[in-house]
Short mmCIF file of C-alpha atoms and ligand atoms in Angstrom, two decimals:
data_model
loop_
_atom_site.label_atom_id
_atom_site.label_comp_id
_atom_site.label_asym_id
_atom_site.label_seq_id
_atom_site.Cartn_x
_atom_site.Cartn_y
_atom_site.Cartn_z
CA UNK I 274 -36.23 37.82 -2.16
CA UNK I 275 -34.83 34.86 0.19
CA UNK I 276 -32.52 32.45 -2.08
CA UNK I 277 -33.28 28.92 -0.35
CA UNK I 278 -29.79 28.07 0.93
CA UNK I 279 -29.30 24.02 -0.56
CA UNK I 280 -26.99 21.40 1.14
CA UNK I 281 -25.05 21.52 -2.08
CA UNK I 282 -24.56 25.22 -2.27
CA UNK I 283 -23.61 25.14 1.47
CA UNK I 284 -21.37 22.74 1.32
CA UNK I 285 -19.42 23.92 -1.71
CA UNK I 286 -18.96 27.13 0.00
CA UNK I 287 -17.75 26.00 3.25
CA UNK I 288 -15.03 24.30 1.59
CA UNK I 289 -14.42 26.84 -0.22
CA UNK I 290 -13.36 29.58 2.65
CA UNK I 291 -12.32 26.35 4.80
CA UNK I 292 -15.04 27.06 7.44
CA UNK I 293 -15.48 23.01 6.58
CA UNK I 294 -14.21 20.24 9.54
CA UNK I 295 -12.71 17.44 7.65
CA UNK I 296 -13.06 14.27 8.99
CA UNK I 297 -10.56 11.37 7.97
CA UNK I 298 -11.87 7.68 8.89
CA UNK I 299 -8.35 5.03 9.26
CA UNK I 300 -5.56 6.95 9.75
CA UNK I 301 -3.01 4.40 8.67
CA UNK I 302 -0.70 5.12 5.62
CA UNK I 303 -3.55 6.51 3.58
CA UNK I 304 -5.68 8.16 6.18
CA UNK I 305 -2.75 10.04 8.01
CA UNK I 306 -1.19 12.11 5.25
CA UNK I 307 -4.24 12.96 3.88
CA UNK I 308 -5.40 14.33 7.36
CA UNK I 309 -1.92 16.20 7.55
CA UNK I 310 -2.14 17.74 3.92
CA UNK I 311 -6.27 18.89 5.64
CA UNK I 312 -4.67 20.35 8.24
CA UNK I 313 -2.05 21.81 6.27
CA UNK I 314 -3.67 24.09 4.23
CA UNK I 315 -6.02 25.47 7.27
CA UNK I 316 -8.82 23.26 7.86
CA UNK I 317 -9.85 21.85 11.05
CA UNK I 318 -9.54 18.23 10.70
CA UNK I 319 -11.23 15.49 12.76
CA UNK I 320 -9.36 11.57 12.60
CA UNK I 321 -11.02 8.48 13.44
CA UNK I 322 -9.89 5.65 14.19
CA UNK I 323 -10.70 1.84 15.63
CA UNK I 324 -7.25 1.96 17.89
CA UNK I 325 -7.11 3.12 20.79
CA UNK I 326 -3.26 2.94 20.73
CA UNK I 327 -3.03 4.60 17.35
CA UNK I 328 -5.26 7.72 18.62
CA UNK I 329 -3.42 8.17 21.41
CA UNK I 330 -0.06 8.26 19.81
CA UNK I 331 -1.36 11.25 17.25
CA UNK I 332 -3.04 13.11 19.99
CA UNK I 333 0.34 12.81 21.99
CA UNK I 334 2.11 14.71 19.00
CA UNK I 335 4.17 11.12 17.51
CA UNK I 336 3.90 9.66 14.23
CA UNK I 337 3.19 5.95 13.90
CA UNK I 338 4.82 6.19 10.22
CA UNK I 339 8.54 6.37 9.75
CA UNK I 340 8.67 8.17 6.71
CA UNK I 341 6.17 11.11 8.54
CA UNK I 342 8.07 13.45 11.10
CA UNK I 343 7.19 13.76 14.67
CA UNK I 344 7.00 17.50 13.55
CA UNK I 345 4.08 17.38 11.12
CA UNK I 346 2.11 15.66 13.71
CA UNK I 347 2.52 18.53 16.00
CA UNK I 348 2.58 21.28 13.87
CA UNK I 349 -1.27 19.53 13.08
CA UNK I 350 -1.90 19.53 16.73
CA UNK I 351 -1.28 23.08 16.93
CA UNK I 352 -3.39 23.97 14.29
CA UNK I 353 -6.47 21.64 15.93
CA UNK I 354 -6.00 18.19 14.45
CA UNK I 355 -7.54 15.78 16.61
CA UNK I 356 -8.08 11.82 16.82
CA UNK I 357 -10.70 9.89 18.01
CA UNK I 358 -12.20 7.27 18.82
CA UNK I 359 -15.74 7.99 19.27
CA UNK I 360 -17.79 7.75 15.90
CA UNK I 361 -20.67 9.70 17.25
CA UNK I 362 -18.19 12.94 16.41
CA UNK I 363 -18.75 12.09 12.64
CA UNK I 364 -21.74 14.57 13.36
CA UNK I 365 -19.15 17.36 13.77
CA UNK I 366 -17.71 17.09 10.31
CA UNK I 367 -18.50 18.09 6.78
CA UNK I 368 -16.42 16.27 4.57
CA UNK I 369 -15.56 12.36 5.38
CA UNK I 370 -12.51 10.40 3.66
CA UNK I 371 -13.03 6.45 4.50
CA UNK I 372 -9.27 5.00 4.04
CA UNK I 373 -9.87 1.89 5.94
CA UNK I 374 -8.11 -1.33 4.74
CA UNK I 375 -9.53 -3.84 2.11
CA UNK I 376 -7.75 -7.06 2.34
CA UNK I 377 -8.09 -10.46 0.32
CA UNK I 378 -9.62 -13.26 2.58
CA UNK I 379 -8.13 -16.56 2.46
CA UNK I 380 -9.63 -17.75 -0.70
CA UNK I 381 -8.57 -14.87 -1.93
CA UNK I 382 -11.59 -12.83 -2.57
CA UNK I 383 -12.29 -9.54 -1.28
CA UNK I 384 -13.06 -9.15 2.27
CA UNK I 385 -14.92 -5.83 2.40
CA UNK I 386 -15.47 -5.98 6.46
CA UNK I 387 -13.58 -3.20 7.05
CA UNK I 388 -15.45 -0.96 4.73
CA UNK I 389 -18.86 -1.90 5.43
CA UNK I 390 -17.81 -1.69 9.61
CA UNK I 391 -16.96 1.81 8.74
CA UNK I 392 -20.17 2.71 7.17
CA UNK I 393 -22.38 0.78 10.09
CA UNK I 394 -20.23 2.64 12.34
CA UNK I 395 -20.78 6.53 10.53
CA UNK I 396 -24.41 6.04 9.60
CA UNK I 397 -26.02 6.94 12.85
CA UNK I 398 -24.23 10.10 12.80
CA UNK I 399 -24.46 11.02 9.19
CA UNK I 400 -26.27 14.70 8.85
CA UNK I 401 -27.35 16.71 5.54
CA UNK I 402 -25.09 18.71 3.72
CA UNK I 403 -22.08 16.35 4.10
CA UNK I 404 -19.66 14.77 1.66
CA UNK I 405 -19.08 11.42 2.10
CA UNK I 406 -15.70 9.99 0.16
CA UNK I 407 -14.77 6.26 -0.20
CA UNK I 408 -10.63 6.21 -0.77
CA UNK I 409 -9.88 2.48 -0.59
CA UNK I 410 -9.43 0.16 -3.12
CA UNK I 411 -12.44 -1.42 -3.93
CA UNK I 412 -14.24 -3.10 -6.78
CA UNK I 413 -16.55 -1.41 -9.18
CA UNK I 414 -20.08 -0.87 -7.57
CA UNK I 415 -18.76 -0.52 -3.88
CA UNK I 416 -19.71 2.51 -3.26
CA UNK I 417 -23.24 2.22 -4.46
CA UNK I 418 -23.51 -0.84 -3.47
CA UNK I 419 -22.69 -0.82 0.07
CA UNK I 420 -22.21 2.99 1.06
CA UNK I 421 -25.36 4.70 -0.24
CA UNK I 422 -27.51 2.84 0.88
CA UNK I 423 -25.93 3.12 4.04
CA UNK I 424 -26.16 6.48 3.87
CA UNK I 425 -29.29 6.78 2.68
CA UNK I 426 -31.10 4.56 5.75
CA UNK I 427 -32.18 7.27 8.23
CA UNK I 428 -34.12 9.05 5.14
CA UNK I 429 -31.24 11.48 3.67
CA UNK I 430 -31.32 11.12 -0.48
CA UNK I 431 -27.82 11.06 -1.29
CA UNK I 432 -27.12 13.59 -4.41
CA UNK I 433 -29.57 15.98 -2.77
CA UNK I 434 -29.16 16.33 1.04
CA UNK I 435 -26.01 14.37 1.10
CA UNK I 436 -23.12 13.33 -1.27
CA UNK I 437 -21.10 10.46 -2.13
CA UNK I 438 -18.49 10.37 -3.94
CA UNK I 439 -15.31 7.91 -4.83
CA UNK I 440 -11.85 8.90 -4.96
CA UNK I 441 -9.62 6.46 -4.70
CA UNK I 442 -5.74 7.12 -2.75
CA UNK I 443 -2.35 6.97 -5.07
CA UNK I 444 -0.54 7.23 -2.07
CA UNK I 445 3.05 6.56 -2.60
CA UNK I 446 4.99 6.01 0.77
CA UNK I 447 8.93 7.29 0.81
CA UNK I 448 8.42 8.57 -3.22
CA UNK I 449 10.42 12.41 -2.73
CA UNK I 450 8.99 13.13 -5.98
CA UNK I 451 5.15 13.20 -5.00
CA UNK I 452 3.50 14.19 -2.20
CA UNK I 453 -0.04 14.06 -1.65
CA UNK I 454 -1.08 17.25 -3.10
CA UNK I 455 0.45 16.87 -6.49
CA UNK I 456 -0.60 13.87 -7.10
CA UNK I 457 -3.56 14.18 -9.58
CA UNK I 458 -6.47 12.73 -7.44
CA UNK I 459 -9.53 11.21 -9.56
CA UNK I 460 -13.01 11.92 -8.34
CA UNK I 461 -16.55 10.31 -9.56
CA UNK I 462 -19.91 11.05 -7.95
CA UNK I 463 -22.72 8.79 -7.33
CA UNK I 464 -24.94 11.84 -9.06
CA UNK I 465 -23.48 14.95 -11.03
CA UNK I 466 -24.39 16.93 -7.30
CA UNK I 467 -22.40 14.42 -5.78
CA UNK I 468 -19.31 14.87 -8.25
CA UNK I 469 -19.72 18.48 -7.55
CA UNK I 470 -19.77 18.27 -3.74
CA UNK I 471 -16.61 15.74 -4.20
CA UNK I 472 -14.47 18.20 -6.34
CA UNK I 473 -14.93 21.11 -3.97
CA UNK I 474 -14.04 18.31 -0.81
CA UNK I 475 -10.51 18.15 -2.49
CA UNK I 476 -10.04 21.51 -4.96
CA UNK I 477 -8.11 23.38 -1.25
CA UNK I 478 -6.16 20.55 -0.83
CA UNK I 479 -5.41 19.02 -4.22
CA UNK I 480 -3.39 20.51 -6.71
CA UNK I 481 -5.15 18.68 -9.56
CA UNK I 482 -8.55 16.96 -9.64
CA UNK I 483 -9.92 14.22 -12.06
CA UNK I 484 -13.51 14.11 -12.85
CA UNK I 485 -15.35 11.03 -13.94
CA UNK I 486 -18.61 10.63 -15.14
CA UNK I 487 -19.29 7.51 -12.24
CA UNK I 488 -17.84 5.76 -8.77
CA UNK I 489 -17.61 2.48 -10.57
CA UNK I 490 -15.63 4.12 -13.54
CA UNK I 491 -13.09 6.14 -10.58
CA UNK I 492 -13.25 2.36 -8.83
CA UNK I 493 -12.06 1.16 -11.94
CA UNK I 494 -9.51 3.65 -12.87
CA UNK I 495 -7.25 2.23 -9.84
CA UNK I 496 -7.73 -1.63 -10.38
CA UNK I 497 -6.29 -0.69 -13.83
CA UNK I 498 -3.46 1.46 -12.26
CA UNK I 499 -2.41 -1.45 -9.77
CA UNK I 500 -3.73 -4.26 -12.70
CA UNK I 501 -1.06 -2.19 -15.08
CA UNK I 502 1.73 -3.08 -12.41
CA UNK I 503 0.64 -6.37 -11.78
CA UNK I 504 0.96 -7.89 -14.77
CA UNK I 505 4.15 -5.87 -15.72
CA UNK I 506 6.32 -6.72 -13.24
CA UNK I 507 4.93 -10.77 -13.36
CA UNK I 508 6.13 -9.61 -17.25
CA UNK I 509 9.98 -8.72 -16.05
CA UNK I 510 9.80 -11.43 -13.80
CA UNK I 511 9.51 -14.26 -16.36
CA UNK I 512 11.83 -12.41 -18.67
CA UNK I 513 14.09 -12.25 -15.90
CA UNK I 514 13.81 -16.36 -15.98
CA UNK I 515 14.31 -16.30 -19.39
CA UNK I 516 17.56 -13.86 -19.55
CA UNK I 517 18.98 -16.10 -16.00
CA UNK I 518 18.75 -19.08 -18.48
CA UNK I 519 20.29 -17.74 -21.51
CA UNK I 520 23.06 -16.16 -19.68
CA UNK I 521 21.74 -12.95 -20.43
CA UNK I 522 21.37 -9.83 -17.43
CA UNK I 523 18.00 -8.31 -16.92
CA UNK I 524 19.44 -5.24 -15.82
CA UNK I 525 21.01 -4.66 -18.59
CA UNK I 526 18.35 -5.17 -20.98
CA UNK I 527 16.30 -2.85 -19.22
CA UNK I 528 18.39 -0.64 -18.50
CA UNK I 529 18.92 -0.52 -22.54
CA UNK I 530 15.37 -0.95 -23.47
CA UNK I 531 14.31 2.23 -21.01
CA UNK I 532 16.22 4.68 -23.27
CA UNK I 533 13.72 4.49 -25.63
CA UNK I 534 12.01 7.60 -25.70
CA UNK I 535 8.62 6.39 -26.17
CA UNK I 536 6.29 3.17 -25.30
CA UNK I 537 8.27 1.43 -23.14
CA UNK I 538 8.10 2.17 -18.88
CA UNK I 539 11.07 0.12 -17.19
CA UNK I 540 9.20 -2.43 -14.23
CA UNK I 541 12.10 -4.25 -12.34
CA UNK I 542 11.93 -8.12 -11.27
CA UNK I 543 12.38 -8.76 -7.33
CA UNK I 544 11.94 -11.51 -5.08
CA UNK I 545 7.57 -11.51 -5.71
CA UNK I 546 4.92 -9.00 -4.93
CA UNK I 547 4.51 -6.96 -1.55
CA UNK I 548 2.33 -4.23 0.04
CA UNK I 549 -0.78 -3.44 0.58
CA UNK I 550 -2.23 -2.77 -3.14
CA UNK I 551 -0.54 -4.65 -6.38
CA UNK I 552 -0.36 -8.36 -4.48
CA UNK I 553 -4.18 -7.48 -3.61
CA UNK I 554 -6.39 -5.12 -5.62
CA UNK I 555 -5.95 -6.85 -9.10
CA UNK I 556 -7.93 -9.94 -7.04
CA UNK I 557 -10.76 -7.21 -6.53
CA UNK I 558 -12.03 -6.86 -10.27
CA UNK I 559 -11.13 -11.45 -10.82
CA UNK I 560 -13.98 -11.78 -8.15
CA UNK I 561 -16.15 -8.67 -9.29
CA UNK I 562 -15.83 -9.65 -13.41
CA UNK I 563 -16.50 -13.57 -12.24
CA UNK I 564 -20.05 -12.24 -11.26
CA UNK I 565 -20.04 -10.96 -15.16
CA UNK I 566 -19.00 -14.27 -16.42
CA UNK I 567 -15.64 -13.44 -16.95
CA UNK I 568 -12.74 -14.34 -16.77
CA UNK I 569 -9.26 -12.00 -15.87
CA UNK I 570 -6.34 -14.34 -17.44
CA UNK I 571 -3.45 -11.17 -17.50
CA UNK I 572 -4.42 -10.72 -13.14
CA UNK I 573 -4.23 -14.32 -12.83
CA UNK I 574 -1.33 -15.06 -14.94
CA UNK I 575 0.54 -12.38 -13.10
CA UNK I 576 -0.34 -13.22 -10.17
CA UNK I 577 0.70 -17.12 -10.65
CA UNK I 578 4.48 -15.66 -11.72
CA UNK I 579 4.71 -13.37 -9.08
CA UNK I 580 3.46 -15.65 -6.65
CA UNK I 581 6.24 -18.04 -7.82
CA UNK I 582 9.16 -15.69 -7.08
CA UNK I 583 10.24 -16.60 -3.37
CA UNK I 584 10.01 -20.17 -4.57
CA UNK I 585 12.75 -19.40 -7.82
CA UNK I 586 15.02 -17.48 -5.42
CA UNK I 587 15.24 -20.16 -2.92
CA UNK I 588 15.92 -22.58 -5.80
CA UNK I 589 19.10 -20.26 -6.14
CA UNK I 590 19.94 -20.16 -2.55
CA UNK I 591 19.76 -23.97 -2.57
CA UNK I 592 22.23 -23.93 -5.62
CA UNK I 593 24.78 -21.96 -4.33
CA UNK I 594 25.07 -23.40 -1.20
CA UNK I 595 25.02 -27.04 -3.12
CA UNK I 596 28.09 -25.46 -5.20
CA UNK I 597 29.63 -25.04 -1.56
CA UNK I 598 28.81 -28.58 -0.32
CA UNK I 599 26.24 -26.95 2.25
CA UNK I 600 22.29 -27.99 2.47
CA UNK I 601 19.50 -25.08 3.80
CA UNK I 602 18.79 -27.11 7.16
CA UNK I 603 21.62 -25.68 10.03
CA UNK I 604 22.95 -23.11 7.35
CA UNK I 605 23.34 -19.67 8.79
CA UNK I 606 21.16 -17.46 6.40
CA UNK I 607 20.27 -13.86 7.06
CA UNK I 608 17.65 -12.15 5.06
CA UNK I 609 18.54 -8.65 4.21
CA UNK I 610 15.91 -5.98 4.09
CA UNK I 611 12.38 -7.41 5.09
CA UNK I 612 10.14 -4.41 4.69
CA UNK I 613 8.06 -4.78 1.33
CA UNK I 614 9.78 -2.06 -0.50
CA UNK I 615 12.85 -0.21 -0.48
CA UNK I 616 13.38 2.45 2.06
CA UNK I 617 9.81 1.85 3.88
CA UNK I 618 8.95 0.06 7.41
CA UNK I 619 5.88 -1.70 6.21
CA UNK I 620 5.98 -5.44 5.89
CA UNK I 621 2.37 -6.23 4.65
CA UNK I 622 2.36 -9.19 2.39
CA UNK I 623 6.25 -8.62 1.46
CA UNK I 624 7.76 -11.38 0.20
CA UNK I 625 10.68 -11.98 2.64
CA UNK I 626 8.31 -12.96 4.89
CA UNK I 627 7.82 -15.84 2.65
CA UNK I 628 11.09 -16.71 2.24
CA UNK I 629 11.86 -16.46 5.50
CA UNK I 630 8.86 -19.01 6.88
CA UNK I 631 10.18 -21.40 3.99
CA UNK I 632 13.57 -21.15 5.30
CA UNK I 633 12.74 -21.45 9.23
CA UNK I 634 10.45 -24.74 7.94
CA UNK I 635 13.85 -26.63 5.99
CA UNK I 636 16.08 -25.73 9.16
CA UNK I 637 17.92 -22.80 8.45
CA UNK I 638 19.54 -21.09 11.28
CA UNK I 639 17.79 -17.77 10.36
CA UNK I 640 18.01 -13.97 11.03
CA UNK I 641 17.56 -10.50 9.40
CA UNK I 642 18.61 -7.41 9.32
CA UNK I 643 16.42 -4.18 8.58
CA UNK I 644 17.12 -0.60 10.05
CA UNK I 645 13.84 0.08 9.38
CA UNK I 646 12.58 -2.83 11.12
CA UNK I 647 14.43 -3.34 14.29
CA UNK I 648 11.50 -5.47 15.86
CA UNK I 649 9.66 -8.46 13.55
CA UNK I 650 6.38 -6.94 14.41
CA UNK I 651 3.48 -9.09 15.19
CA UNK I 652 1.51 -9.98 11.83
CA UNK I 653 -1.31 -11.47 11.60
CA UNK I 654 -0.55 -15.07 10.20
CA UNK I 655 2.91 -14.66 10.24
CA UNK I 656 5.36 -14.84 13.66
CA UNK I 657 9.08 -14.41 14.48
CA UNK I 658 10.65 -13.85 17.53
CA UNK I 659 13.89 -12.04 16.06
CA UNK I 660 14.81 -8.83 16.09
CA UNK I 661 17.24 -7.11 13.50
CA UNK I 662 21.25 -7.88 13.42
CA UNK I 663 23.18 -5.00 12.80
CA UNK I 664 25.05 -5.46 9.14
CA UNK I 665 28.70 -5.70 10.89
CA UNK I 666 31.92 -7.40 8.72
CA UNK I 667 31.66 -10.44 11.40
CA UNK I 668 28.12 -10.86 11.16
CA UNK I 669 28.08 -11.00 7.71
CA UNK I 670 31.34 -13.36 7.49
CA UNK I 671 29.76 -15.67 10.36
CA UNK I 672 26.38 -16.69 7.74
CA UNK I 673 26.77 -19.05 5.13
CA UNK I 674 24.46 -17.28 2.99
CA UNK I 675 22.43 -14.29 2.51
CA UNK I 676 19.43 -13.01 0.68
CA UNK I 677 19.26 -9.70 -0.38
CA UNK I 678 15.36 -8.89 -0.52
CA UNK I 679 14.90 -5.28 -0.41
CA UNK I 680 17.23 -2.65 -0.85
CA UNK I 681 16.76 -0.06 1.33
CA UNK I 682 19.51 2.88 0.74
CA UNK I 683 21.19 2.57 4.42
CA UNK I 684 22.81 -0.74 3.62
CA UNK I 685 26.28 -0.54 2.93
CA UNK I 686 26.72 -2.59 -0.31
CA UNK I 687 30.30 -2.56 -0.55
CA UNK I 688 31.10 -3.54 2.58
CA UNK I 689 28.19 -6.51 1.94
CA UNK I 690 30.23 -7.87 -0.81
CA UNK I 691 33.07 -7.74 0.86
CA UNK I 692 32.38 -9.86 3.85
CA UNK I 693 29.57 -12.32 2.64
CA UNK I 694 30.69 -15.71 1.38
CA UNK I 695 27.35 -15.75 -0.79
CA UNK I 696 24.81 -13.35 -1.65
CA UNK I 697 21.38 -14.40 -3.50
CA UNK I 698 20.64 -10.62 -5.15
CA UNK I 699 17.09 -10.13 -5.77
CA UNK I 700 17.15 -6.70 -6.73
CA UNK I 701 19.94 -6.43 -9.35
CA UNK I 702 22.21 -4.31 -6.99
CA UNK I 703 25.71 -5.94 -7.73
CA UNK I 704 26.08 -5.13 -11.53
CA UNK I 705 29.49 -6.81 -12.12
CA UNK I 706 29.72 -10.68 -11.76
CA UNK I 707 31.62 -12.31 -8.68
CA UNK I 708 32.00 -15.22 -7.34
CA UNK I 709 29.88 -14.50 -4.31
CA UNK I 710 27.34 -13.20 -5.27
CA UNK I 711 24.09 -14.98 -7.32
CA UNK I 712 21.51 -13.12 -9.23
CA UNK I 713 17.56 -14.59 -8.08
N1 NAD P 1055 -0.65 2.04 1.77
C1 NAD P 1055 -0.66 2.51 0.54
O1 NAD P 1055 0.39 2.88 0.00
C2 NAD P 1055 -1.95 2.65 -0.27
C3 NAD P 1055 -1.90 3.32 -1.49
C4 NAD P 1055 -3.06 3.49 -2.23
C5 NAD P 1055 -4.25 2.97 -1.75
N2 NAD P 1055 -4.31 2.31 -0.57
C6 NAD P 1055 -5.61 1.83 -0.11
O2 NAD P 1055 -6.06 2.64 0.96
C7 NAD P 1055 -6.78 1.86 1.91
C8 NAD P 1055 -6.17 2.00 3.30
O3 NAD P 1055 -4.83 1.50 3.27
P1 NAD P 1055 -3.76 1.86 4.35
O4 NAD P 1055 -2.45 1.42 3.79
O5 NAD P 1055 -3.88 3.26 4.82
O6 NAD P 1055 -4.20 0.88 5.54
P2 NAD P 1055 -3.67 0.89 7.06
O7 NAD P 1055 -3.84 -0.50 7.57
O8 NAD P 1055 -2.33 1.56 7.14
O9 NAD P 1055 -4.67 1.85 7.82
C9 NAD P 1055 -6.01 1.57 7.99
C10 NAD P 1055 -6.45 2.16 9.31
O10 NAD P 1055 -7.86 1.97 9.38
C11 NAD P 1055 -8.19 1.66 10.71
N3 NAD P 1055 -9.49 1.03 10.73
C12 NAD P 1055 -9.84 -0.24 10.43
N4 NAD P 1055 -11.17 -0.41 10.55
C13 NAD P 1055 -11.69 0.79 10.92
C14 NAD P 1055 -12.98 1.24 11.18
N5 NAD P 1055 -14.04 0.43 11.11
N6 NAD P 1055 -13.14 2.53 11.52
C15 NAD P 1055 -12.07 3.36 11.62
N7 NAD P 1055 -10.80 2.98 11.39
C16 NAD P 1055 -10.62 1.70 11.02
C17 NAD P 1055 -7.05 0.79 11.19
O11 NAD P 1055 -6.96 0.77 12.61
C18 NAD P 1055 -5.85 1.49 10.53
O12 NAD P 1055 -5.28 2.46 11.38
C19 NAD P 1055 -6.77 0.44 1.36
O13 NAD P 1055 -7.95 0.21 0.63
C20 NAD P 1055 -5.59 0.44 0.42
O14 NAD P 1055 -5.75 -0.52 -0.62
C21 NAD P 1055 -3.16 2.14 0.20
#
């Protein structure tokens, strides 16, 4: 008897004994470790890309990415990783990861361009049997909203001659503890086929794998994740208001309250919100729910105090150098550590950008300095032509002021202290009061 050989079955098997080609669409933070953890564990692995520049740089064996080595890139190579810029290819592959961005527009509502470009761009190519898997943040609905029926439009029926599935990325850049494989990954299916086709995508790759019963509940689950942080560190930054006011240190009381073994996780206050996902996502579900009728007071509440933060720190700035007889316009001010977050290169929506656009606008003579950053790269609404100052003792004695936004572990923080006439600490690194130095 001949056992009819179904797209499902056939696709579960060749990912199974890795006969699969994996193709990864945006190979930015997201896309690129994804494709290297593919590749790692011995699948072919197809990456796609809108820049030219980018592709070229992979397929020449160099990592755009800091924090990935030169090495894994090549060692990827070697075992057949590829980039490209022709879409057309997608017919090559079996599974597809979409990781492309999904900003906020200016009114601050989702701008899903990138997402739906990316699923104009694959449907000519789509085929049966594959897996299709939406990673980016997204609000509930996306992906059967705006990728089935994409996928569906040249007469596949996805659930039974394709799949869709979403899954969305925890990637979390420079963290030594986690690395893409052990981080759980959370995986719902348009259909139960679908969720089945999804979970044997990721079982080769992924150490753990989190079924849900839908998309919209797996689109969910990470608006809550990033929601969670949100509104907990807009939390410690108004109690970090309330302890500046009362005399009291923040660090301390966290510090404190974090030794409780149970229901309490320590979030830190800083200088506002940056990256890609927790100054963004939360704004997903406000726009999505408004279409319920509802209202999300905790995402905008959070957002209004984090959003606040650059403004509160240059209210200390302006004190200190008041206490000094100085005002902002001609002071010498260098802004230390610009990347979002500590120990990273990527300066998407971090909040010394902020502060240093307010600063350039009231006539401070400005600079930075940021090993990861040596160049201020070009940015899409932002633009400075400075590039960083190494930290030396007479660079640091030379500025009236500085700002200590992000603290990356190559600073030297002693040798900071000890040549800066005033430091506005953001990030709770000098523990023991001085006269130089200002907690903001
Ligand atoms: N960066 C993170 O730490 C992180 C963590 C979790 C989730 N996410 C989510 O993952 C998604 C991707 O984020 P990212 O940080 O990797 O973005 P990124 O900007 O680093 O990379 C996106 C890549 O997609 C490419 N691209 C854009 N449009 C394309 C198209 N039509 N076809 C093919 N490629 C296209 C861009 O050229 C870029 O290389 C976002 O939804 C983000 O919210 C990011």
């Amino acid at each position: 008897m001949i056992t009819q050989d179904l797209p499902l079955d056939r696709a579960v098997r060749k990912f199974a004994d890795k006969s699969a080609i994996i193709g990864i669409v945006g190979l930015g933070y997201v896309g690129q470790p994804l494709a290297l953890r593919f590749s790692d564990v011995g699948y072919r692995v197809l990456g796609f890309d809108i820049s030219d520049a980018l592709v070229e740089m992979l397929n020449s064996g160099r990592s755009p990415i800091q924090h990935v080595d030169d090495a894994r890139i090549e060692a990827a190579r070697g075992a057949g990783f590829e980039a490209t810029s022709d879409f057309s290819r997608i017919s090559e592959v079996d599974g597809i990861m979409l990781c492309v961005p999904t900003p906020l527009n200016k009114y601050r509502e989702p701008d899903l361009s990138f997402v739906i470009n990316t699923c104009e761009q694959i449907a000519p190519y789509i085929r049966d049997g594959q897996v299709v898997a939406l990673e980016s943040t997204t609000y509930p609905g996306t992906t059967k909203e705006e990728l089935v029926p994409r996928l569906e439009r040249g007469g596949l029926k996805v659930g039974e001659t394709i799949f869709a599935v979403f899954s969305p990325e925890r990637e979390d850049p420079a963290n030594p503890d986690f690395t893409t494989s052990t981080i759980p990954k959370v995986v719902g299916g348009h259909t139960p086929s679908c969720l089945k086709a999804g979970l044997a995508l990721y079982a080769q790759a992924i150490d753990k794998l989190v079924p849900v019963s839908s998309t919209e509940a797996a689109e969910m689950t990470k608006l809550l994740e990033n929601i969670h942080r949100a509104v907990n560190i807009g939390l410690v930054n108004e109690m970090k208001i309330v302890a500046d006011r009362m005399g009291i240190d923040i660090f301390e009381v966290i510090d404190a309250a974090a030794t409780k073994p149970f229901g309490f996780t320590p979030y830190y206050p800083g200088p506002g919100l940056g990256g890609h996902c927790i100054p963004i996502d939360p704004f997903y579900l406000t726009w999505k729910a408004r279409a319920h009728g509802l209202n999300t007071r905790f995402i905008e509440l959070a957002g209004e105090i984090n959003r606040a933060m650059p403004e509160y720190v240059l209210g200390k700035l302006v004190d200190g150098l008041n206490k000094r007889k100085k005002a902002v316009k001609d002071a010498k001010i260098m802004v230390i550590g610009i990347a979002y977050k500590k120990n990273v290169d990527d300066m998407r929506e971090s909040p010394s950008v902020e502060l240093m656009e307010r600063l350039r606008d009231q006539g401070a003579n400005l600079s930075y300095s940021d090993p990861h950053v040596p160049i201020f790269p070009k940015m899409r609404e932002h633009r400075f032509d400075l590039r960083s100052t190494p930290l030396t003792p007479d660079a640091l004695r030379s500025q009236d002021a500085v700002i200590l936004a992000t603290d990356h572990a190559a600073f030297d923080y002693k040798m900071i202290k000890e040549h800066t006439p005033l430091i506005i600490d953001t990030r709770g690194v000098y523990r023991e009061p001085s006269d130089n130095i200002v907690r903001a």
